[in-house]
Coordinates of C-alpha atoms in Angstrom, one line a residue:
X1 CA 27.0 -38.5 -28.8
X2 CA 29.0 -35.6 -30.1
X3 CA 26.0 -33.2 -29.9
X4 CA 25.5 -34.2 -26.3
X5 CA 29.1 -33.4 -25.4
X6 CA 28.9 -30.0 -27.1
X7 CA 25.7 -29.2 -25.1
X8 CA 27.3 -30.5 -21.9
X9 CA 30.4 -28.3 -22.5
X10 CA 28.3 -25.3 -23.3
X11 CA 26.2 -25.7 -20.1
X12 CA 29.4 -26.3 -18.1
X13 CA 30.9 -23.0 -19.4
X14 CA 27.7 -21.1 -18.7
X15 CA 27.1 -22.4 -15.2
X16 CA 30.8 -22.2 -14.2
X17 CA 31.2 -18.7 -15.5
X18 CA 28.1 -17.4 -13.6
X19 CA 29.1 -19.2 -10.4
X20 CA 32.7 -18.0 -10.5
X21 CA 31.6 -14.5 -11.2
X22 CA 29.2 -14.6 -8.3
X23 CA 31.9 -16.0 -6.0
X24 CA 34.4 -13.4 -7.2
X25 CA 31.9 -10.6 -6.8
X26 CA 30.9 -11.5 -3.3
X27 CA 34.5 -11.7 -2.2
X28 CA 35.7 -8.5 -3.8
X29 CA 32.6 -6.4 -3.1
X30 CA 34.1 -4.7 -0.1
X31 CA 37.2 -3.7 -2.0
X32 CA 35.2 -2.2 -4.9
X33 CA 33.0 -0.3 -2.4
X34 CA 36.2 1.0 -0.8
X35 CA 37.5 2.0 -4.2
X36 CA 34.4 4.2 -4.9
X37 CA 34.7 5.8 -1.4
X38 CA 38.4 6.6 -2.1
X39 CA 37.5 8.1 -5.4
X40 CA 35.0 10.4 -3.7
X41 CA 37.5 11.4 -1.1
X42 CA 40.1 12.1 -3.8
X43 CA 37.6 14.2 -5.8
X44 CA 36.8 16.3 -2.7
X45 CA 40.5 16.8 -1.9
X46 CA 41.2 17.9 -5.5
X47 CA 38.3 20.4 -5.4
X48 CA 39.6 21.7 -2.1
X49 CA 43.2 22.0 -3.5
X50 CA 41.9 23.8 -6.6
X51 CA 39.9 26.2 -4.5
X52 CA 42.9 26.9 -2.3
X53 CA 45.0 27.5 -5.5
X54 CA 42.4 29.9 -6.7
X55 CA 42.4 31.8 -3.4
X56 CA 46.2 32.0 -3.5
X57 CA 46.2 33.5 -7.0
X58 CA 43.5 36.0 -6.0
X59 CA 45.5 37.0 -2.9
X60 CA 48.7 37.3 -4.9
X61 CA 46.9 39.5 -7.4
X62 CA 45.6 41.7 -4.6
X63 CA 49.0 42.0 -3.0
X64 CA 50.5 43.0 -6.4
X65 CA 47.8 45.6 -6.7
X66 CA 48.5 46.9 -3.2
X67 CA 52.2 47.3 -4.1
X68 CA 51.3 49.2 -7.2
X69 CA 48.6 51.5 -5.8
X70 CA 49.0 52.5 -2.1
X71 CA 45.5 54.2 -2.2
X72 CA 43.8 50.9 -2.8
X73 CA 44.3 49.9 0.8
X74 CA 42.3 53.0 1.9
X75 CA 39.5 52.1 -0.5
X76 CA 39.1 48.5 0.4
X77 CA 39.8 48.7 4.2
X78 CA 36.2 49.8 5.0
X79 CA 34.8 46.9 2.9
X80 CA 37.0 44.3 4.5
X81 CA 36.5 45.6 8.1
X82 CA 32.8 46.4 7.6
X83 CA 33.1 50.0 8.5
X84 CA 31.0 52.9 7.0
X85 CA 32.6 54.8 4.2
X86 CA 33.1 58.5 4.7
X87 CA 33.7 59.7 1.1
X88 CA 31.2 62.5 0.6
X89 CA 31.5 62.5 -3.2
X90 CA 30.7 58.8 -3.8
X91 CA 27.4 57.0 -3.7
X92 CA 27.6 53.5 -2.4
X93 CA 24.8 51.0 -3.4
X94 CA 23.0 49.2 -0.7
X95 CA 22.1 45.5 -1.1
X96 CA 18.4 44.8 -0.6
X97 CA 17.0 41.6 0.7
X98 CA 15.4 40.8 -2.6
X99 CA 18.7 41.2 -4.4
X100 CA 20.5 39.0 -1.9
X101 CA 17.8 36.3 -2.2
X102 CA 18.1 36.4 -6.0
X103 CA 21.9 36.0 -5.9
X104 CA 21.6 33.2 -3.4
X105 CA 19.1 31.3 -5.6
X106 CA 21.4 31.8 -8.7
X107 CA 24.3 30.4 -6.7
X108 CA 22.3 27.4 -5.5
X109 CA 21.1 26.6 -9.0
X110 CA 24.7 26.9 -10.4
X111 CA 26.1 24.6 -7.7
X112 CA 23.2 22.1 -8.1
X113 CA 23.9 21.6 -11.8
X114 CA 27.4 20.1 -11.3
X115 CA 27.5 16.9 -9.3
X116 CA 30.6 16.9 -7.1
X117 CA 30.8 13.3 -6.1
X118 CA 30.9 10.2 -8.3
X119 CA 27.8 8.1 -7.6
X120 CA 28.2 4.6 -6.2
X121 CA 26.3 2.1 -8.4
X122 CA 23.1 0.8 -6.9
X123 CA 24.0 -2.8 -7.5
X124 CA 27.2 -2.4 -5.5
X125 CA 25.3 -0.9 -2.6
X126 CA 22.9 -3.9 -2.7
X127 CA 25.7 -6.5 -3.0
X128 CA 27.6 -5.0 -0.1
X129 CA 24.9 -5.8 2.4
X130 CA 26.2 -8.7 4.5
X131 CA 23.2 -11.0 4.0
X132 CA 23.1 -10.5 0.3
X133 CA 26.8 -11.0 0.1
X134 CA 26.5 -14.4 1.8
X135 CA 23.7 -15.4 -0.4
X136 CA 25.7 -14.4 -3.5
X137 CA 28.6 -16.4 -2.3
X138 CA 26.5 -19.5 -1.6
X139 CA 24.7 -19.3 -4.9
X140 CA 28.0 -19.0 -6.7
X141 CA 29.5 -22.0 -4.9
X142 CA 26.4 -24.0 -5.7
X143 CA 26.6 -23.2 -9.4
X144 CA 30.3 -24.1 -9.5
X145 CA 29.5 -27.4 -7.7
X146 CA 26.7 -28.2 -10.1
X147 CA 28.8 -27.5 -13.1
X148 CA 31.6 -29.9 -11.9
X149 CA 29.3 -32.6 -10.6
X150 CA 26.6 -32.9 -13.2
X151 CA 28.2 -31.2 -16.2
X152 CA 31.8 -32.4 -15.8
X153 CA 33.4 -34.9 -18.1
X154 CA 31.1 -37.8 -18.8
X155 CA 32.2 -41.3 -18.1
X156 CA 33.1 -43.1 -21.2
X157 CA 31.2 -46.3 -21.8
X158 CA 33.4 -49.3 -22.1
X159 CA 33.9 -50.6 -25.6
X160 CA 34.2 -54.2 -24.6
X161 CA 30.5 -55.0 -24.7
X162 CA 29.7 -58.2 -26.8

């Protein structure tokens, strides 16, 4: 009799745990999915903020260089405005199409190596579908009911039998 109670208790714990986890997962699936989306948005905002900070430091350094060297403005103005340079004593390199394509490929490879967004787990995407969510909820409820009805405490046999 003792062995039967231990087995019944063990099965109750297993069935109830799986059922409760399934119920909890189906109920909280939307919030977990929202959490992953919020993490993605936060990561994108942090990257944007870091990029803006980098641009600010670059512009601050450029402004400091302009204050130190007034001739710098005359040298970089044609580059910024896209004008032809008129200095006869200087040779300016021209960018060819092949060079631009090679640089573009190198930049694409570099940006492709670093994933920018955290990946949403596949199980979460599957569980968030409405039909699967309902099935998960019903299966969990069924397991909890089974564990209470058939594996709950056994009725004690009366000791008064002659």
